[in-house]
Amino acid sequence: EERSFIAVKPDGVERGLVGEILRRFEARGFKILALELTHPSEALLRDHYGDLSSKPFFPKLLKYMQSGPVAAFVIQGKGAVKIGRAMLGATNPQDSAPGTIRADFALDIGKNVCHGSDSVESAEREIALWFPQGVKP
Ligand code: ATP
């Protein structure tokens, strides 16, 4: 069944939102396949955000993502990627629809609380990157 990679970013962990965010995914019906609190290396983040490395905000993004632990997890269930993104809301919390995680808990694109894979291919790539030890079904 479809899987997606979701991460609560350092601001979300610091603010104590991990339980609330996990709760929403569990309540929706997704299975949590893997769960880890981790300090991502710069190398991992460069790999994860490879397509953004030329953006002006990239140095700030690296610093933000290394400002504390990240809660990384894998959800599994029908439509995991698309529904996962929908539950997070638009990248910029200023544009996120009410009821989404970013709209309910954030105001600033530079501190938007969470990440979700944007395609099935990137989900599988990100799962392999963040959980190199593998994820059991
Ligand atoms: P994510 O990959 O975190 O789920 P996304 O795929 O919705 O986000 P991207 O455009 O890939 O959005 O941007 C990745 C992350 O980079 C954003 O979630 C945000 O933390 C940061 N970011 C994007 N644009 C900006 C910006 N203009 N200023 C500061 N940070 C930004």
mmCIF file of C-alpha atoms and ligand atoms in Angstrom:
data_model
loop_
_atom_site.group_PDB
_atom_site.id
_atom_site.type_symbol
_atom_site.label_atom_id
_atom_site.label_comp_id
_atom_site.label_asym_id
_atom_site.label_seq_id
_atom_site.Cartn_x
_atom_site.Cartn_y
_atom_site.Cartn_z
ATOM 1 C CA GLU A 1 0.000 0.000 0.000
ATOM 2 C CA GLU A 2 1.066 3.600 -0.621
ATOM 3 C CA ARG A 3 3.523 5.200 1.770
ATOM 4 C CA SER A 4 4.588 8.766 2.456
ATOM 5 C CA PHE A 5 7.363 10.371 4.455
ATOM 6 C CA ILE A 6 6.234 12.974 6.986
ATOM 7 C CA ALA A 7 8.465 15.036 9.260
ATOM 8 C CA VAL A 8 7.712 17.381 12.127
ATOM 9 C CA LYS A 9 10.373 20.064 11.738
ATOM 10 C CA PRO A 10 12.401 21.435 14.695
ATOM 11 C CA ASP A 11 9.920 24.240 15.442
ATOM 12 C CA GLY A 12 7.082 21.720 15.641
ATOM 13 C CA VAL A 13 9.047 19.419 17.945
ATOM 14 C CA GLU A 14 10.112 22.358 20.142
ATOM 15 C CA ARG A 15 6.491 23.511 20.439
ATOM 16 C CA GLY A 16 5.295 20.068 21.472
ATOM 17 C CA LEU A 17 3.237 19.380 18.346
ATOM 18 C CA VAL A 18 4.506 15.854 17.600
ATOM 19 C CA GLY A 19 1.675 14.104 19.437
ATOM 20 C CA GLU A 20 -1.012 16.274 17.854
ATOM 21 C CA ILE A 21 0.351 15.754 14.332
ATOM 22 C CA LEU A 22 0.740 11.980 14.787
ATOM 23 C CA ARG A 23 -2.756 11.886 16.242
ATOM 24 C CA ARG A 24 -4.221 13.499 13.128
ATOM 25 C CA PHE A 25 -2.592 10.961 10.806
ATOM 26 C CA GLU A 26 -3.616 8.044 13.018
ATOM 27 C CA ALA A 27 -7.154 9.367 13.353
ATOM 28 C CA ARG A 28 -7.452 9.694 9.579
ATOM 29 C CA GLY A 29 -6.667 5.986 9.334
ATOM 30 C CA PHE A 30 -3.014 5.847 8.335
ATOM 31 C CA LYS A 31 -0.712 3.264 9.825
ATOM 32 C CA ILE A 32 2.510 4.614 11.347
ATOM 33 C CA LEU A 33 5.220 2.340 9.936
ATOM 34 C CA ALA A 34 8.327 4.002 11.341
ATOM 35 C CA LEU A 35 8.989 6.800 13.813
ATOM 36 C CA GLU A 36 12.236 8.424 14.868
ATOM 37 C CA LEU A 37 13.457 11.565 16.610
ATOM 38 C CA THR A 38 16.628 12.484 14.757
ATOM 39 C CA HIS A 39 19.212 15.235 14.225
ATOM 40 C CA PRO A 40 19.619 15.286 10.422
ATOM 41 C CA SER A 41 23.156 15.846 9.112
ATOM 42 C CA GLU A 42 23.865 18.568 6.583
ATOM 43 C CA ALA A 43 24.598 15.835 4.030
ATOM 44 C CA LEU A 44 21.181 14.249 4.565
ATOM 45 C CA LEU A 45 19.434 17.620 4.262
ATOM 46 C CA ARG A 46 21.338 18.494 1.086
ATOM 47 C CA ASP A 47 20.226 15.184 -0.366
ATOM 48 C CA HIS A 48 16.627 15.602 0.862
ATOM 49 C CA TYR A 49 16.343 19.189 -0.436
ATOM 50 C CA GLY A 50 18.615 18.698 -3.468
ATOM 51 C CA ASP A 51 16.268 20.530 -5.805
ATOM 52 C CA LEU A 52 16.316 23.643 -3.606
ATOM 53 C CA SER A 53 20.077 24.071 -3.150
ATOM 54 C CA SER A 54 20.251 27.042 -5.546
ATOM 55 C CA LYS A 55 17.449 28.965 -3.805
ATOM 56 C CA PRO A 56 18.362 32.118 -1.858
ATOM 57 C CA PHE A 57 16.655 30.781 1.275
ATOM 58 C CA PHE A 58 18.558 27.455 1.215
ATOM 59 C CA PRO A 59 21.211 28.377 3.861
ATOM 60 C CA LYS A 60 18.426 29.494 6.210
ATOM 61 C CA LEU A 61 16.499 26.307 5.490
ATOM 62 C CA LEU A 62 19.552 24.190 6.420
ATOM 63 C CA LYS A 63 19.996 26.148 9.662
ATOM 64 C CA TYR A 64 16.281 25.839 10.499
ATOM 65 C CA MET A 65 16.253 22.088 9.876
ATOM 66 C CA GLN A 66 19.302 21.697 12.151
ATOM 67 C CA SER A 67 17.996 23.923 14.950
ATOM 68 C CA GLY A 68 16.768 20.875 16.908
ATOM 69 C CA PRO A 69 15.543 17.333 16.504
ATOM 70 C CA VAL A 70 13.150 16.365 13.718
ATOM 71 C CA ALA A 71 10.402 13.781 14.254
ATOM 72 C CA ALA A 72 10.527 11.652 11.102
ATOM 73 C CA PHE A 73 7.840 9.114 10.328
ATOM 74 C CA VAL A 74 6.325 7.005 7.589
ATOM 75 C CA ILE A 75 2.583 6.721 7.043
ATOM 76 C CA GLN A 76 0.958 3.958 5.051
ATOM 77 C CA GLY A 77 -2.543 3.854 3.593
ATOM 78 C CA LYS A 78 -4.666 4.634 0.577
ATOM 79 C CA GLY A 79 -3.667 7.975 -0.962
ATOM 80 C CA ALA A 80 -0.931 8.545 1.639
ATOM 81 C CA VAL A 81 1.011 11.060 -0.496
ATOM 82 C CA LYS A 82 -1.879 13.208 -1.710
ATOM 83 C CA ILE A 83 -3.856 13.116 1.521
ATOM 84 C CA GLY A 84 -0.667 13.652 3.521
ATOM 85 C CA ARG A 85 0.053 16.866 1.592
ATOM 86 C CA ALA A 86 -3.565 17.973 1.921
ATOM 87 C CA MET A 87 -3.466 17.458 5.692
ATOM 88 C CA LEU A 88 -0.288 19.576 5.952
ATOM 89 C CA GLY A 89 -1.733 22.413 3.875
ATOM 90 C CA ALA A 90 -0.031 24.813 1.472
ATOM 91 C CA THR A 91 3.737 25.297 1.938
ATOM 92 C CA ASN A 92 3.197 28.911 2.968
ATOM 93 C CA PRO A 93 0.985 28.919 6.094
ATOM 94 C CA GLN A 94 -0.373 32.286 4.922
ATOM 95 C CA ASP A 95 -2.096 30.330 2.134
ATOM 96 C CA SER A 96 -2.968 27.132 4.036
ATOM 97 C CA ALA A 97 -6.638 26.246 4.296
ATOM 98 C CA PRO A 98 -8.172 26.316 7.792
ATOM 99 C CA GLY A 99 -8.109 22.892 9.393
ATOM 100 C CA THR A 100 -4.770 21.943 7.874
ATOM 101 C CA ILE A 101 -1.772 21.468 10.153
ATOM 102 C CA ARG A 102 0.109 24.504 8.846
ATOM 103 C CA ALA A 103 -2.933 26.760 9.025
ATOM 104 C CA ASP A 104 -3.739 25.606 12.530
ATOM 105 C CA PHE A 105 -0.185 25.869 13.893
ATOM 106 C CA ALA A 106 1.930 28.238 11.769
ATOM 107 C CA LEU A 107 2.173 31.714 10.226
ATOM 108 C CA ASP A 108 5.600 31.782 8.567
ATOM 109 C CA ILE A 109 6.908 29.836 5.543
ATOM 110 C CA GLY A 110 10.313 29.784 7.249
ATOM 111 C CA LYS A 111 8.768 27.924 10.203
ATOM 112 C CA ASN A 112 6.062 25.817 8.652
ATOM 113 C CA VAL A 113 6.145 22.970 11.207
ATOM 114 C CA CYS A 114 6.089 19.936 8.923
ATOM 115 C CA HIS A 115 7.132 18.238 5.692
ATOM 116 C CA GLY A 116 5.345 15.735 3.483
ATOM 117 C CA SER A 117 6.505 13.974 0.305
ATOM 118 C CA ASP A 118 5.102 15.458 -2.912
ATOM 119 C CA SER A 119 4.958 12.282 -5.036
ATOM 120 C CA VAL A 120 5.104 8.510 -4.654
ATOM 121 C CA GLU A 121 8.634 8.552 -6.142
ATOM 122 C CA SER A 122 9.915 11.210 -3.737
ATOM 123 C CA ALA A 123 8.204 9.393 -0.845
ATOM 124 C CA GLU A 124 10.151 6.211 -1.558
ATOM 125 C CA ARG A 125 13.381 8.192 -2.058
ATOM 126 C CA GLU A 126 12.879 10.107 1.205
ATOM 127 C CA ILE A 127 11.945 6.979 3.183
ATOM 128 C CA ALA A 128 15.184 5.290 2.017
ATOM 129 C CA LEU A 129 17.145 8.429 2.911
ATOM 130 C CA TRP A 130 15.740 8.992 6.419
ATOM 131 C CA PHE A 131 15.364 5.301 7.305
ATOM 132 C CA PRO A 132 18.431 3.664 5.716
ATOM 133 C CA GLN A 133 17.991 0.706 8.080
ATOM 134 C CA GLY A 134 14.741 -0.053 6.237
ATOM 135 C CA VAL A 135 11.072 0.053 7.223
ATOM 136 C CA LYS A 136 9.120 -3.111 7.936
ATOM 137 C CA PRO A 137 5.624 -3.352 6.440
HETATM 138 P P1 ATP B 1 8.233 20.485 2.317
HETATM 139 O O1 ATP B 1 9.213 19.879 1.343
HETATM 140 O O2 ATP B 1 8.876 21.002 3.576
HETATM 141 O O3 ATP B 1 7.009 19.669 2.546
HETATM 142 P P2 ATP B 1 7.107 21.893 0.182
HETATM 143 O O4 ATP B 1 7.443 20.736 -0.685
HETATM 144 O O5 ATP B 1 5.678 22.219 0.396
HETATM 145 O O6 ATP B 1 7.721 21.789 1.605
HETATM 146 P P3 ATP B 1 9.242 23.376 -1.091
HETATM 147 O O7 ATP B 1 9.034 24.430 -2.100
HETATM 148 O O8 ATP B 1 9.841 22.072 -1.482
HETATM 149 O O9 ATP B 1 7.837 23.182 -0.370
HETATM 150 O O10 ATP B 1 10.095 24.008 0.066
HETATM 151 C C1 ATP B 1 10.676 23.209 1.058
HETATM 152 C C2 ATP B 1 10.766 23.974 2.348
HETATM 153 O O11 ATP B 1 11.631 25.079 2.177
HETATM 154 C C3 ATP B 1 9.449 24.599 2.810
HETATM 155 O O12 ATP B 1 8.642 23.705 3.532
HETATM 156 C C4 ATP B 1 9.946 25.726 3.694
HETATM 157 O O13 ATP B 1 10.338 25.233 4.989
HETATM 158 C C5 ATP B 1 11.198 26.172 2.976
HETATM 159 N N1 ATP B 1 10.909 27.314 2.094
HETATM 160 C C6 ATP B 1 10.347 27.270 0.872
HETATM 161 N N2 ATP B 1 10.236 28.492 0.352
HETATM 162 C C7 ATP B 1 10.767 29.335 1.271
HETATM 163 C C8 ATP B 1 10.960 30.747 1.351
HETATM 164 N N3 ATP B 1 10.593 31.561 0.363
HETATM 165 N N4 ATP B 1 11.527 31.254 2.464
HETATM 166 C C9 ATP B 1 11.935 30.462 3.482
HETATM 167 N N5 ATP B 1 11.784 29.112 3.479
HETATM 168 C C10 ATP B 1 11.202 28.573 2.391
#
